[in-house]
Amino acid sequence: MSLLEVRDITMRFGGLTAVDGVTFDLHQGEILAVIGPNGAGTTTLFNAITGVYQPTQGSVKFRGAEVRRSPDLKLAVRTAVVGILGAISTFMALNAQEIWTAAIDANYLLDKPFPWHKALADAWATARAAPLVWGIIPAMVGGVLGAATVLALWQRLRRTPDLIARAGLARTFQNIRLFTDLSLIENVLVGMDSRLRCGYWTNVLRLPAFSRERSRSTAEAMELLAFVGLADRAHAAAGSLPYGHRRRLEIARALASNPTVLLLDEPAAGMNPSEVTSLMQLIQRVRERGVTVILIEHHMKLVMGISDRIVVLQYGRKIGEGTPQEIQADRRCIEAYLGAEDEL
Amino acid sequence: MRPRMNPILIFFAVAAALPMFFGATGLFYDAFQSIFVFALVGLGLNIITGFTGMLNLGMAAFMAIGAYAFAILTCDIYPFQVGFWSGLLLSGFIGALAGFLIGAPTLGLSGDYLAIVTMGFGEITLDVLKNLEAITKGTQGINPLPRPTIGGWTIELQDERSWYYLLLLILGVAVLFVRRLERSRTGRAWLSIREDALASQCMGIPPKRTRMIAFATGSAVAAVGGALFAALLSSTGEPNSYDFQVSILVLCIIIVGGMGSVAGTLVGAAVMVGMNAIVLVKLADLFGSREQGASSNVLASPNNWKFLIFGLALILVVRVKPEGLVPPRLEGESGAQPPAPPKSQSGAAAQGAGA
């Protein structure tokens, strides 16, 4: 069974069909390149796979299943709680003054013990005596709030990027998106977030678990920075890096989550030939770590040099798939992208 | 790299030493008590706007919620009377709850829209406080509020030096709280959302949840600030003490001090509130002594210059030092962990750079 099954993915933006029924498989441990002329829909395909866009049609299965949150009892309970609390608090808000006066002001005398039971009983009695219309409005508000919660939680059931990242698909971006004001190591640690377990109060109180996790995660982050060759600048701001190094930092950040699949969006864009060569070595070493790689790339030397298989897109459609040799021999692919020979 | 002092420590050292040079009472204490209170509220806003990048124009509302929660829970005209310290803690929790409630439906909104929502929330809170007279006593405010007791010793309202150190202590605890969060997984998630929300989400950080936590934490800190504001006056004051101008003042504090910088917030509060409480008061004295019929001239009352000066300060900072007086620093840059010499990993680096 293949690791990632992309089935019939279609992305429409209004009248424009950016990706049209693309289907391919990704196998464990391979390097798959997706190529196509600019505007062929490669990045849109990536965005659809990683959950940035919701595909208009089609499915992406990772290890045989779609990555989604499943609707469960919690959803129903939360909806009910929000609805009921909304109704109650609206009712209280509408009658706050009367209830307060009856329960607190009427019962409280300075320096006398406060009769809590009587106050509660009075509050209840006042609430019961409220006109019916004060009951209808809260019920409506509660209903609306409950419905809104269902909608909001339903949205959470979609394939969101954070869910997909946590499932093991990490990515880089075509227009590098680093956290430029954070240091290199912090960038990598953000990438590692899904593997960190310390909660809010553990962090505030600096419980022992915090120090343990901090030393472990810092060591791992330094190891990753060394892996991409940036360890010596670990505490510099990411924004201070030169262009080629930013690409490497993005890769380190993506690797920090221990992904199964790494999606690289034009990793060689804007690099000079020697940087491309070292990038190729880096991608090979990423594969040796046991990470499966999909990459979008226009740099043919890189694509033909390292990929096991190639998928070719044109105008959003897949027009070819195969090994680099097969693609180089495929007439349609050559015409679409590699450049047709002149037939004068 | 030259070693740099930790500006937060400097602030606290200076603040702890200052009362030695002043008497036991006086203008100095009034000024610094409000500096500390607004530094607290600024810390809250710094979490929301400085760390997480959500523009909040309704910080005064959370201050008001803290103040009124504290007042209702502790004032002896109500039956609750939980005492100073529990009241302070509970008002923090109520502030966090209010942050959750306002955040849940709105934190999906981006930048400008959230600013409008929080601004509206500030106005609504004011109106509610004014009109819910049975509970909030309308425009009179709730008073008197209890004085804090520490092990049987009560700090009286007139004992300004003790109040000064009490506020300094609480501010110190709040700074520690915020710094610890900032330098942990929680804080990194906040910063990453500010830097690039999409990239952060693609790294597996749930955006809405993270924003909610930041919003609730900031609201809680501001609510504690509001509670202390009320405790200092022994009254919540009228609801108008928490109006839009206060929200803007707090925003000015973090802009002048440096967005996302805890030290900057402290310095910003000292500069902005100090200007308000020391410079303007001194100016008022000056004008008052020189010219008896000051009321005839609008400019003779320095209070009327307040916003002119705030505005000038803001323009000056944004033009000359847009990152603020004490911009945020990178972790590990402070000299605690000296950066590795440039070519220590030359093998990996050369292979890495490839150029």
XYZ file of C-alpha atoms in Angstrom:
699
model
C 0.000 0.000 0.000
C 1.297 3.433 -0.811
C 2.008 5.989 1.862
C 0.051 8.854 0.383
C -2.772 8.336 -2.081
C -3.812 11.454 -3.940
C -7.059 10.668 -5.740
C -8.717 12.847 -8.311
C -7.866 16.153 -6.617
C -9.653 19.111 -8.216
C -9.276 22.715 -7.079
C -11.539 25.357 -8.548
C -11.330 29.031 -7.748
C -14.531 30.468 -9.152
C -14.342 29.718 -12.849
C -10.667 28.813 -12.818
C -9.731 25.183 -12.467
C -6.222 25.257 -11.069
C -5.876 21.531 -10.487
C -8.020 19.117 -12.451
C -8.405 15.516 -11.331
C -4.824 14.788 -10.380
C -4.144 11.294 -9.086
C -0.863 9.834 -7.937
C 0.663 7.673 -5.247
C 3.641 8.226 -3.046
C 5.590 5.231 -1.871
C 7.546 4.901 1.312
C 11.125 6.116 1.058
C 11.076 7.579 -2.446
C 11.737 11.032 -3.801
C 8.883 12.134 -6.026
C 9.141 15.288 -8.100
C 6.118 17.223 -9.334
C 7.058 19.381 -12.282
C 5.163 21.641 -14.599
C 5.385 25.061 -16.186
C 4.654 28.046 -13.951
C 0.925 28.167 -13.345
C 0.464 24.463 -13.944
C -1.047 24.081 -10.488
C 1.843 22.514 -8.651
C 1.759 24.772 -5.601
C -2.036 24.637 -5.509
C -1.751 20.856 -5.443
C 0.618 21.113 -2.487
C -1.732 23.466 -0.696
C -4.595 21.054 -1.264
C -2.558 18.151 0.100
C -1.403 20.018 3.202
C -4.849 21.379 4.033
C -4.193 25.047 3.271
C -6.979 24.718 0.694
C -9.960 22.436 0.867
C -9.995 20.493 -2.398
C -13.144 21.063 -4.425
C -13.196 17.354 -5.160
C -11.107 14.333 -4.482
C -9.371 12.875 -1.497
C -5.938 12.614 0.013
C -5.342 9.480 2.017
C -2.368 9.179 4.300
C -1.585 5.617 5.388
C -4.921 4.569 3.955
C -7.119 7.086 5.765
C -8.148 10.702 5.400
C -6.637 13.029 7.985
C -9.590 14.617 9.757
C -10.915 15.034 13.211
C -13.808 12.683 13.646
C -17.164 13.875 14.970
C -17.681 12.396 18.403
C -19.616 12.651 21.614
C -17.484 15.590 22.709
C -18.875 17.655 19.848
C -22.453 16.980 20.918
C -21.676 17.656 24.576
C -19.919 20.917 23.811
C -22.763 22.091 21.619
C -25.288 21.343 24.321
C -23.199 23.025 27.011
C -22.664 26.171 24.971
C -26.346 26.351 24.028
C -27.601 25.852 27.574
C -25.031 28.181 29.137
C -25.854 30.780 26.500
C -29.549 30.555 27.314
C -28.959 30.719 31.055
C -26.575 33.636 30.885
C -28.848 35.563 28.542
C -31.685 35.014 30.982
C -29.483 36.123 33.850
C -28.321 39.162 31.914
C -31.897 40.211 31.178
C -32.933 39.797 34.800
C -29.656 40.525 36.521
C -30.835 43.546 38.473
C -34.046 41.965 39.793
C -32.367 38.727 40.793
C -29.471 40.527 42.427
C -31.763 42.836 44.346
C -33.971 40.010 45.564
C -31.139 37.671 46.468
C -28.377 39.937 47.730
C -29.647 43.384 48.597
C -32.797 42.149 50.319
C -30.976 39.570 52.414
C -27.705 41.225 53.270
C -27.304 43.296 56.372
C -23.931 44.716 57.221
C -22.047 42.634 59.789
C -24.725 39.937 59.914
C -23.988 36.441 58.558
C -25.374 36.120 55.085
C -28.197 33.578 54.638
C -26.910 31.787 51.507
C -29.764 29.288 51.296
C -32.418 31.927 51.520
C -30.603 34.044 48.954
C -30.480 31.169 46.481
C -34.131 30.389 47.081
C -35.061 34.041 46.548
C -32.985 34.170 43.366
C -34.763 31.087 42.078
C -38.179 32.490 42.988
C -37.422 35.762 41.206
C -36.226 33.895 38.159
C -39.407 31.811 38.132
C -41.541 34.923 38.348
C -39.925 36.487 35.286
C -42.348 37.093 32.389
C -42.484 34.443 29.703
C -40.960 36.659 27.058
C -37.773 36.751 29.116
C -37.702 33.011 28.646
C -38.211 33.012 24.904
C -35.367 35.374 24.070
C -32.751 33.371 25.998
C -33.987 30.166 24.402
C -33.487 31.757 20.987
C -30.048 33.056 21.910
C -29.111 29.645 23.263
C -30.289 27.993 20.080
C -28.328 30.389 17.898
C -25.203 29.951 20.027
C -25.567 26.193 19.933
C -25.924 26.250 16.166
C -22.909 28.540 15.848
C -20.899 26.136 17.946
C -21.899 23.220 15.761
C -20.738 25.226 12.755
C -17.481 26.253 14.402
C -16.719 22.748 15.576
C -17.766 21.327 12.248
C -15.171 23.553 10.659
C -12.620 21.986 12.932
C -13.478 18.634 11.427
C -12.031 19.751 8.109
C -8.531 18.899 7.101
C -6.720 21.793 8.719
C -2.988 22.329 8.154
C -2.121 21.881 11.822
C -3.866 18.508 11.917
C -2.090 17.349 8.791
C 1.257 18.550 10.092
C 0.678 16.631 13.295
C -0.183 13.525 11.303
C 3.308 13.629 9.781
C 3.274 15.739 6.625
C 5.655 18.678 6.958
C 6.223 21.265 4.283
C 8.276 24.226 3.163
C 6.997 27.176 1.200
C 7.738 28.545 -2.243
C 8.125 32.078 -0.904
C 10.125 31.225 2.200
C 8.019 31.728 5.333
C 10.351 31.731 8.299
C 9.646 33.359 11.639
C 12.132 36.094 10.878
C 12.255 37.735 14.321
C 12.916 34.444 16.072
C 16.327 32.827 16.262
C 17.236 29.831 14.137
C 16.903 27.447 17.034
C 13.520 28.880 17.997
C 12.335 28.375 14.437
C 13.294 24.720 14.678
C 11.690 24.429 18.119
C 8.402 25.788 16.737
C 8.603 23.063 14.115
C 9.089 20.590 16.942
C 6.010 21.847 18.793
C 3.837 18.868 17.906
C 6.307 16.579 19.652
C 6.584 18.615 22.836
C 4.318 17.703 25.719
C 4.795 20.347 28.412
C 1.577 22.259 29.086
C 0.903 25.808 30.155
C 1.281 25.394 33.904
C 4.300 23.141 33.574
C 5.947 25.979 31.686
C 4.890 28.667 34.167
C 5.908 26.721 37.262
C 9.045 25.314 35.613
C 8.311 21.814 36.846
C 11.085 19.226 36.371
C 9.402 17.966 33.195
C 10.004 21.392 31.684
C 13.783 21.363 32.161
C 14.031 17.793 30.942
C 12.079 18.569 27.809
C 13.975 21.790 27.250
C 17.401 20.188 27.297
C 16.241 17.303 25.122
C 14.487 19.503 22.559
C 17.351 22.012 22.426
C 19.832 19.214 21.770
C 17.625 17.816 19.009
C 17.181 21.231 17.464
C 20.939 21.802 17.477
C 21.405 18.411 15.861
C 18.984 19.398 13.100
C 20.697 22.735 12.586
C 24.008 20.899 12.296
C 22.353 18.536 9.810
C 21.577 21.440 7.481
C 24.877 23.153 8.302
C 23.603 26.136 10.292
C 24.582 25.167 13.828
C 27.083 27.989 14.191
C 24.359 30.617 13.838
C 21.800 28.963 16.074
C 21.071 32.104 18.084
C 21.020 34.610 15.240
C 17.715 35.957 13.969
C 16.310 33.956 11.067
C 15.780 37.225 9.205
C 19.513 37.835 9.160
C 20.249 34.724 7.102
C 21.230 34.907 3.458
C 18.744 33.464 0.993
C 20.263 30.034 0.449
C 20.546 29.411 4.164
C 16.895 30.336 4.699
C 15.881 27.430 2.505
C 17.987 25.124 4.631
C 16.501 26.494 7.836
C 13.015 25.911 6.448
C 13.942 22.310 5.776
C 15.337 21.918 9.304
C 12.158 23.434 10.728
C 10.004 21.048 8.726
C 12.128 18.063 9.748
C 11.813 19.002 13.409
C 8.382 17.430 13.667
C 9.854 14.049 12.637
C 7.622 13.929 9.579
C 6.931 10.858 7.521
C 6.583 12.920 4.370
C 8.406 16.148 3.582
C 6.912 18.416 0.925
C 9.406 20.835 -0.597
C 7.991 23.661 -2.701
C 10.659 24.813 -5.142
C 13.578 24.366 -2.760
C 16.167 25.372 -5.369
C 14.462 28.566 -6.514
C 16.963 31.404 -6.713
C 19.981 29.270 -5.864
C 23.280 29.331 -7.673
C 24.667 26.093 -9.196
C 26.888 25.176 -6.260
C 24.063 25.795 -3.804
C 21.872 23.510 -5.907
C 24.489 20.774 -5.719
C 24.664 20.958 -1.949
C 20.866 21.095 -1.764
C 20.730 17.856 -3.760
C 23.063 16.249 -1.243
C 20.898 17.562 1.567
C 17.730 16.097 0.065
C 19.497 12.758 -0.371
C 20.522 12.842 3.286
C 16.943 13.680 4.274
C 15.832 10.568 2.454
C 18.495 8.555 4.250
C 16.878 9.643 7.528
C 13.844 7.657 6.417
C 11.764 10.610 5.270
C 9.777 10.348 2.054
C 10.107 13.474 -0.077
C 7.786 15.166 -2.575
C 9.214 18.207 -4.265
C 8.088 20.781 -6.752
C 10.984 22.028 -8.791
C 11.833 23.756 -12.030
C 15.531 23.058 -11.802
C 15.903 20.102 -14.166
C 19.363 19.103 -13.066
C 18.070 18.653 -9.546
C 14.861 16.905 -10.592
C 16.532 14.480 -12.959
C 19.423 13.973 -10.568
C 17.655 12.863 -7.421
C 14.045 11.921 -8.032
C 12.909 8.330 -8.302
C 9.701 9.229 -10.065
C 8.301 12.346 -11.670
C 4.733 13.574 -12.075
C 4.236 16.150 -14.810
C 1.393 18.670 -14.661
C 0.164 21.009 -17.344
C -2.824 23.332 -17.015
C -3.726 21.507 -13.814
C -3.864 18.085 -15.426
C -1.432 15.257 -15.019
C 0.114 14.547 -18.402
C 2.796 12.107 -17.426
C 4.248 10.001 -14.654
C 7.339 7.843 -14.561
C 11.028 7.593 -13.931
C 13.265 10.463 -15.058
C 14.313 8.431 -18.114
C 10.712 7.779 -19.106
C 9.789 11.441 -18.690
C 12.767 12.582 -20.710
C 11.598 10.282 -23.486
C 7.929 11.200 -23.266
C 6.948 13.408 -26.167
C 4.044 15.164 -24.431
C 6.100 16.025 -21.408
C 8.894 17.365 -23.532
C 6.515 19.560 -25.465
C 4.781 20.804 -22.371
C 7.748 21.605 -20.304
C 11.179 20.440 -21.254
C 10.977 22.262 -24.568
C 9.941 20.809 -27.918
C 12.505 20.369 -30.624
C 11.917 22.651 -33.518
C 10.367 20.844 -36.407
C 10.762 23.293 -39.215
C 29.596 40.907 21.270
C 29.626 43.187 24.261
C 27.922 41.878 27.368
C 24.628 43.541 28.072
C 22.803 43.974 31.335
C 19.368 42.541 31.693
C 17.092 45.613 31.480
C 14.378 43.953 33.551
C 16.751 43.460 36.468
C 17.923 47.052 36.141
C 14.329 48.275 36.259
C 13.581 46.353 39.424
C 16.857 47.268 41.097
C 16.303 50.962 40.394
C 12.668 50.765 41.459
C 13.590 49.002 44.708
C 16.261 51.590 45.509
C 14.286 54.720 44.593
C 12.241 55.165 47.802
C 15.521 55.705 49.679
C 15.852 59.071 47.992
C 12.326 60.194 48.704
C 10.403 60.652 51.887
C 7.760 58.273 53.145
C 5.003 60.054 51.264
C 4.633 62.416 48.382
C 4.017 62.875 44.720
C 6.672 60.297 43.881
C 4.564 57.457 45.298
C 1.400 58.478 43.476
C 3.321 58.478 40.236
C 5.005 55.140 40.763
C 1.916 53.384 41.992
C 0.182 54.192 38.736
C 3.316 53.318 36.782
C 3.284 49.841 38.313
C -0.431 49.354 37.753
C -0.187 50.400 34.123
C 2.921 48.288 33.668
C 0.796 45.318 34.729
C -1.965 46.154 32.273
C 0.731 46.767 29.656
C 2.157 43.312 30.301
C -1.262 41.880 29.577
C -1.581 43.794 26.343
C 1.988 42.875 25.472
C 0.988 39.213 25.509
C -2.008 39.832 23.261
C -0.605 42.431 20.871
C 3.154 42.225 21.337
C 3.604 38.455 21.399
C 0.643 37.128 19.485
C 0.048 40.071 17.169
C -3.663 40.589 17.870
C -4.441 44.295 18.032
C -6.570 44.855 21.120
C -8.141 48.274 21.615
C -10.266 47.305 24.591
C -7.727 46.678 27.302
C -9.459 49.108 29.665
C -12.496 46.831 29.647
C -10.462 43.972 31.104
C -9.040 46.375 33.657
C -12.599 47.370 34.542
C -13.698 43.743 34.770
C -10.814 43.059 37.134
C -11.560 46.137 39.222
C -15.276 45.464 39.525
C -14.813 41.738 40.130
C -12.353 42.566 42.894
C -14.682 45.195 44.338
C -17.800 43.030 44.315
C -15.937 40.092 45.801
C -14.265 42.057 48.582
C -16.306 45.173 49.412
C -18.295 44.930 52.631
C -21.498 46.217 51.050
C -21.733 42.775 49.434
C -21.931 39.444 51.244
C -18.933 37.764 49.545
C -15.987 39.511 51.254
C -13.342 37.015 50.222
C -10.400 39.138 51.357
C -7.683 40.976 49.462
C -5.506 38.136 48.178
C -8.255 35.728 47.151
C -10.035 38.681 45.576
C -6.950 39.519 43.540
C -6.556 35.927 42.378
C -10.249 35.513 41.593
C -10.369 38.762 39.635
C -7.508 37.363 37.538
C -9.538 34.228 36.860
C -12.638 36.253 36.024
C -10.532 38.347 33.654
C -9.323 35.167 31.949
C -12.898 33.929 31.690
C -13.982 37.224 30.147
C -11.079 36.907 27.711
C -12.248 33.415 26.746
C -15.839 34.553 26.277
C -14.963 37.494 24.071
C -12.223 35.514 22.338
C -14.147 32.359 21.444
C -16.313 33.877 18.737
C -13.925 36.602 17.576
C -10.399 35.255 17.437
C -11.025 33.806 14.014
C -11.095 37.427 12.832
C -7.941 38.904 11.447
C -6.117 42.060 12.577
C -8.250 45.096 11.976
C -11.578 43.394 12.569
C -10.460 42.124 15.933
C -9.373 45.655 16.848
C -12.891 46.919 16.091
C -14.497 44.114 18.077
C -12.332 44.750 21.132
C -12.988 48.487 20.880
C -16.720 47.779 20.837
C -16.316 45.436 23.765
C -14.669 48.243 25.717
C -17.599 50.581 25.083
C -20.192 47.912 25.903
C -18.442 47.120 29.164
C -18.548 50.789 30.155
C -22.254 51.023 29.380
C -23.040 47.871 31.291
C -21.115 49.093 34.324
C -22.898 52.420 34.236
C -26.386 51.000 33.850
C -26.321 47.859 35.959
C -26.852 50.064 38.972
C -28.134 47.448 41.401
C -24.860 45.580 41.140
C -22.190 48.109 40.185
C -23.611 51.181 41.926
C -23.607 52.972 38.587
C -21.407 56.024 38.351
C -20.577 56.157 42.061
C -18.223 53.240 41.918
C -17.907 50.656 44.657
C -16.117 51.548 47.858
C -14.515 51.098 50.302
C -12.251 48.223 49.343
C -10.256 46.217 51.870
C -6.574 46.772 52.539
C -4.151 43.930 51.995
C -2.943 42.021 55.017
C 0.287 40.078 55.142
C 0.492 37.734 58.131
C -1.720 39.842 60.359
C -0.103 43.123 59.313
C -2.404 45.435 57.369
C -1.093 47.924 54.868
C -2.991 51.141 55.464
C -3.872 53.415 52.578
C -1.603 56.163 53.893
C 1.378 53.858 54.145
C 2.562 54.713 50.676
C 5.965 53.115 50.890
C 4.514 49.704 51.763
C 2.039 49.988 48.925
C 4.917 50.833 46.647
C 6.794 47.667 47.531
C 3.651 45.564 47.465
C 2.915 46.684 43.908
C 6.537 46.199 42.927
C 6.390 42.669 44.286
C 3.193 41.821 42.416
C 4.635 43.339 39.258
C 7.728 41.206 39.760
C 5.636 38.052 40.036
C 3.719 39.043 36.894
C 6.961 39.705 34.998
C 8.309 36.332 36.040
C 5.053 34.694 34.939
C 5.133 36.354 31.521
C 8.850 35.761 30.978
C 8.523 32.092 31.801
C 5.684 31.718 29.365
C 7.573 33.658 26.708
C 10.583 31.398 26.957
C 8.690 28.174 26.637
C 6.726 26.223 24.116
C 3.624 28.302 24.848
C 5.370 31.610 24.160
C 7.104 30.337 21.047
C 3.740 29.309 19.650
C 2.433 32.865 20.289
C 5.432 34.460 18.616
C 5.216 32.137 15.630
C 1.585 33.127 15.082
C 2.584 36.780 15.116
C 5.406 36.131 12.677
C 3.502 34.029 10.171
C 0.144 32.514 11.045
C 0.002 30.168 8.055
C 3.525 28.824 8.483
C 2.847 28.348 12.165
C -0.302 26.379 11.423
C 1.584 24.256 8.907
C 4.033 23.426 11.712
C 1.155 21.870 13.618
C 0.272 24.747 15.932
C -3.511 25.100 16.294
C -4.025 28.834 15.659
C -7.325 29.487 17.357
C -6.532 27.607 20.526
C -3.150 29.306 20.817
C -4.713 32.736 20.289
C -7.376 32.000 22.904
C -4.773 31.059 25.480
C -2.817 34.238 24.771
C -5.947 36.366 24.925
C -7.117 34.849 28.207
C -3.664 35.139 29.780
C -3.330 38.778 28.751
C -6.829 39.558 30.000
C -6.089 37.914 33.329
C -2.911 39.959 33.839
C -4.756 43.155 32.914
C -7.615 42.259 35.255
C -5.185 41.886 38.145
C -3.823 45.297 37.174
C -7.361 46.677 37.259
C -8.016 45.111 40.654
C -4.900 46.801 42.052
C -5.921 50.069 40.427
C -9.160 49.885 42.408
C -7.474 48.691 45.577
C -5.105 51.671 45.497
C -8.003 54.118 45.366
C -10.045 51.955 47.714
C -12.765 52.439 45.116
C -13.449 51.298 41.595
C -13.929 54.927 40.687
C -16.595 55.745 38.159
C -16.850 53.518 35.076
C -15.410 56.332 32.966
C -12.008 55.739 34.546
C -11.816 52.748 32.201
C -12.664 54.446 28.951
C -11.115 54.270 25.508
C -8.361 56.723 26.416
C -7.048 54.241 28.955
C -6.907 51.522 26.291
C -4.983 53.877 24.053
C -2.630 54.851 26.870
C -1.838 51.171 27.420
C -1.282 50.685 23.708
C 1.054 53.709 23.715
C 2.981 52.137 26.579
C 3.810 49.014 24.637
C 4.492 50.854 21.387
C 6.856 53.318 23.063
C 8.467 50.594 25.150
C 8.793 48.057 22.379
C 6.216 45.594 21.074
C 6.804 42.100 22.366
C 9.363 43.171 24.936
C 8.663 42.717 28.641
C 11.438 45.127 29.622
C 10.073 47.573 27.068
C 6.633 47.449 28.654
C 8.112 48.380 32.038
C 10.116 51.238 30.538
C 7.174 52.350 28.410
C 4.938 52.507 31.464
C 7.565 54.502 33.338
C 7.892 56.959 30.454
C 4.239 57.412 29.526
C 2.634 57.264 32.958
C 5.590 59.049 34.507
C 5.136 61.868 32.048
C 1.486 62.020 32.980
C 1.927 61.820 36.733
C 5.187 63.705 37.299
C 5.954 66.047 34.437
C 2.396 67.229 33.940
C 1.795 67.699 37.650
C 5.026 69.678 37.989
C 4.047 71.740 34.985
C 0.677 72.386 36.561
C 2.408 73.663 39.687
C 4.638 75.875 37.601
C 1.785 77.417 35.675
C -0.347 77.694 38.757
C 2.296 79.687 40.623
C 3.086 81.966 37.765
C -0.382 82.814 36.715
C -3.231 82.896 39.196
C -6.070 83.128 36.716
C -5.002 79.941 34.961
C -8.515 78.850 34.145
C -8.873 81.660 31.644
C -6.260 80.101 29.390
C -6.832 76.631 27.999
C -3.126 75.947 27.574
C -2.378 76.993 31.119
C -3.698 73.694 32.406
C -1.136 71.048 31.458
C -3.829 68.397 31.656
C -5.014 69.782 28.366
C -1.610 69.103 26.905
C -1.660 65.483 27.913
C -2.697 64.038 24.618
C -0.546 66.461 22.689
C 2.452 65.160 24.608
C 1.388 61.521 24.283
C 0.924 62.002 20.567
C 4.303 63.678 20.223
C 5.994 60.906 22.174
C 4.348 58.320 19.981
C 5.324 60.070 16.751
C 8.869 60.573 17.995
C 9.315 56.908 18.921
C 7.749 55.585 15.743
C 9.901 57.891 13.628
C 13.199 57.578 15.437
C 13.118 54.130 17.015
C 10.177 52.197 15.567
C 11.062 49.013 17.423
C 10.575 50.835 20.745
C 12.875 52.051 23.495
C 13.819 48.536 24.603
C 13.190 46.253 21.643
C 12.703 42.531 22.263
C 15.856 40.461 22.233
C 16.483 36.993 20.987
C 16.807 34.258 23.518
C 20.403 33.169 24.072
C 21.701 36.455 22.697
C 22.043 37.983 26.139
C 25.446 36.498 26.787
C 24.228 33.683 29.027
C 25.043 31.389 26.145
C 27.892 32.864 24.131
C 27.484 32.335 20.400
C 29.787 29.779 18.878
C 32.787 31.185 17.024
C 31.915 31.665 13.363
C 33.871 28.744 11.942
C 33.532 26.190 14.722
C 31.520 23.886 12.502
C 33.446 24.777 9.413
C 33.058 21.355 7.830
C 29.308 21.301 8.039
C 29.062 24.994 7.269
C 31.222 24.845 4.185
C 29.346 21.845 2.927
C 26.134 23.578 3.890
C 26.856 26.882 2.280
C 28.248 25.304 -0.818
C 29.591 28.661 -1.889
